[in-house]
GROMACS .gro file of C-alpha atoms in nm:
model
   78
    1MET     CA    1   0.000   0.000   0.000
    2THR     CA    2   0.135   0.344  -0.089
    3ILE     CA    3   0.145   0.659   0.122
    4ASP     CA    4  -0.083   0.947   0.025
    5LYS     CA    5   0.097   1.257  -0.108
    6SER     CA    6  -0.039   1.471   0.173
    7LEU     CA    7   0.126   1.246   0.433
    8LYS     CA    8   0.473   1.248   0.278
    9ARG     CA    9   0.734   1.480   0.424
   10LYS     CA   10   0.966   1.689   0.213
   11GLY     CA   11   1.335   1.601   0.231
   12ARG     CA   12   1.271   1.275   0.411
   13LEU     CA   13   1.555   1.091   0.237
   14ALA     CA   14   1.784   1.395   0.212
   15ARG     CA   15   1.922   1.344   0.564
   16THR     CA   16   2.210   1.111   0.640
   17ARG     CA   17   2.128   0.749   0.699
   18ASN     CA   18   2.304   0.522   0.945
   19VAL     CA   19   2.250   0.205   0.740
   20LEU     CA   20   2.396   0.154   0.395
   21GLN     CA   21   2.259  -0.077   0.129
   22ARG     CA   22   2.477  -0.363   0.008
   23HIS     CA   23   2.588  -0.192  -0.314
   24GLU     CA   24   2.668   0.127  -0.120
   25ARG     CA   25   2.885  -0.069   0.124
   26ILE     CA   26   3.073  -0.233  -0.162
   27ALA     CA   27   3.130   0.106  -0.326
   28GLN     CA   28   3.255   0.250   0.005
   29MET     CA   29   3.491  -0.044   0.053
   30LYS     CA   30   3.627   0.004  -0.299
   31THR     CA   31   3.706   0.370  -0.229
   32ASP     CA   32   3.876   0.270   0.098
   33GLU     CA   33   4.065  -0.005  -0.088
   34LYS     CA   34   3.929  -0.275   0.146
   35TRP     CA   35   3.735  -0.464  -0.122
   36VAL     CA   36   3.899  -0.779  -0.256
   37GLU     CA   37   3.784  -0.883  -0.605
   38GLY     CA   38   3.617  -1.222  -0.608
   39THR     CA   39   3.467  -1.181  -0.261
   40GLY     CA   40   3.094  -1.248  -0.230
   41PRO     CA   41   2.848  -0.971  -0.146
   42PHE     CA   42   2.716  -1.149   0.164
   43GLY     CA   43   2.849  -1.105   0.515
   44LEU     CA   44   2.996  -0.761   0.455
   45PRO     CA   45   3.136  -0.575   0.756
   46LYS     CA   46   2.962  -0.272   0.899
   47LEU     CA   47   3.107   0.058   0.783
   48ARG     CA   48   3.128   0.384   0.969
   49ILE     CA   49   2.942   0.670   0.804
   50VAL     CA   50   3.098   1.012   0.838
   51LYS     CA   51   2.828   1.265   0.919
   52LEU     CA   52   2.899   1.618   0.805
   53VAL     CA   53   2.793   1.891   1.041
   54VAL     CA   54   2.727   2.219   0.868
   55GLY     CA   55   2.780   2.513   1.098
   56LYS     CA   56   2.720   2.880   1.054
   57LYS     CA   57   3.014   3.090   0.942
   58LYS     CA   58   3.101   3.386   1.158
   59LYS     CA   59   3.123   3.722   0.988
   60LYS     CA   60   3.458   3.897   1.009
   61LYS     CA   61   3.447   4.256   1.122
   62THR     CA   62   3.661   4.487   0.917
   63ALA     CA   63   3.726   4.845   1.020
   64GLU     CA   64   3.665   5.070   0.724
   65PRO     CA   65   3.748   5.439   0.756
   66GLY     CA   66   3.433   5.644   0.719
   67GLY     CA   67   3.217   5.335   0.748
   68LYS     CA   68   2.907   5.273   0.959
   69ASP     CA   69   3.113   5.177   1.265
   70ASP     CA   70   3.290   5.514   1.273
   71LYS     CA   71   2.960   5.703   1.248
   72LYS     CA   72   2.810   5.502   1.536
   73LYS     CA   73   3.118   5.559   1.754
   74ALA     CA   74   3.114   5.933   1.680
   75ALA     CA   75   2.745   5.955   1.768
   76LYS     CA   76   2.803   5.773   2.099
   77LYS     CA   77   3.088   6.009   2.196
   78LYS     CA   78   2.870   6.318   2.155
   0.00000   0.00000   0.00000
């Protein structure tokens, strides 16, 4: 039975998963050079998934002569 469109959530599969499918594990092992050709696809070891944490970048403050910061400081001094 399928799920109605109104009940589906957007971006449901866009998040990171903690379980890989068999073909994804084999591909990961090939990139890590742990896959031996001729080995069967059954009984594969569990692989660690690296989760990327995206953080907010901090803005760098630059002092520009005659900029907004100088005007605010001058107004505070008066």
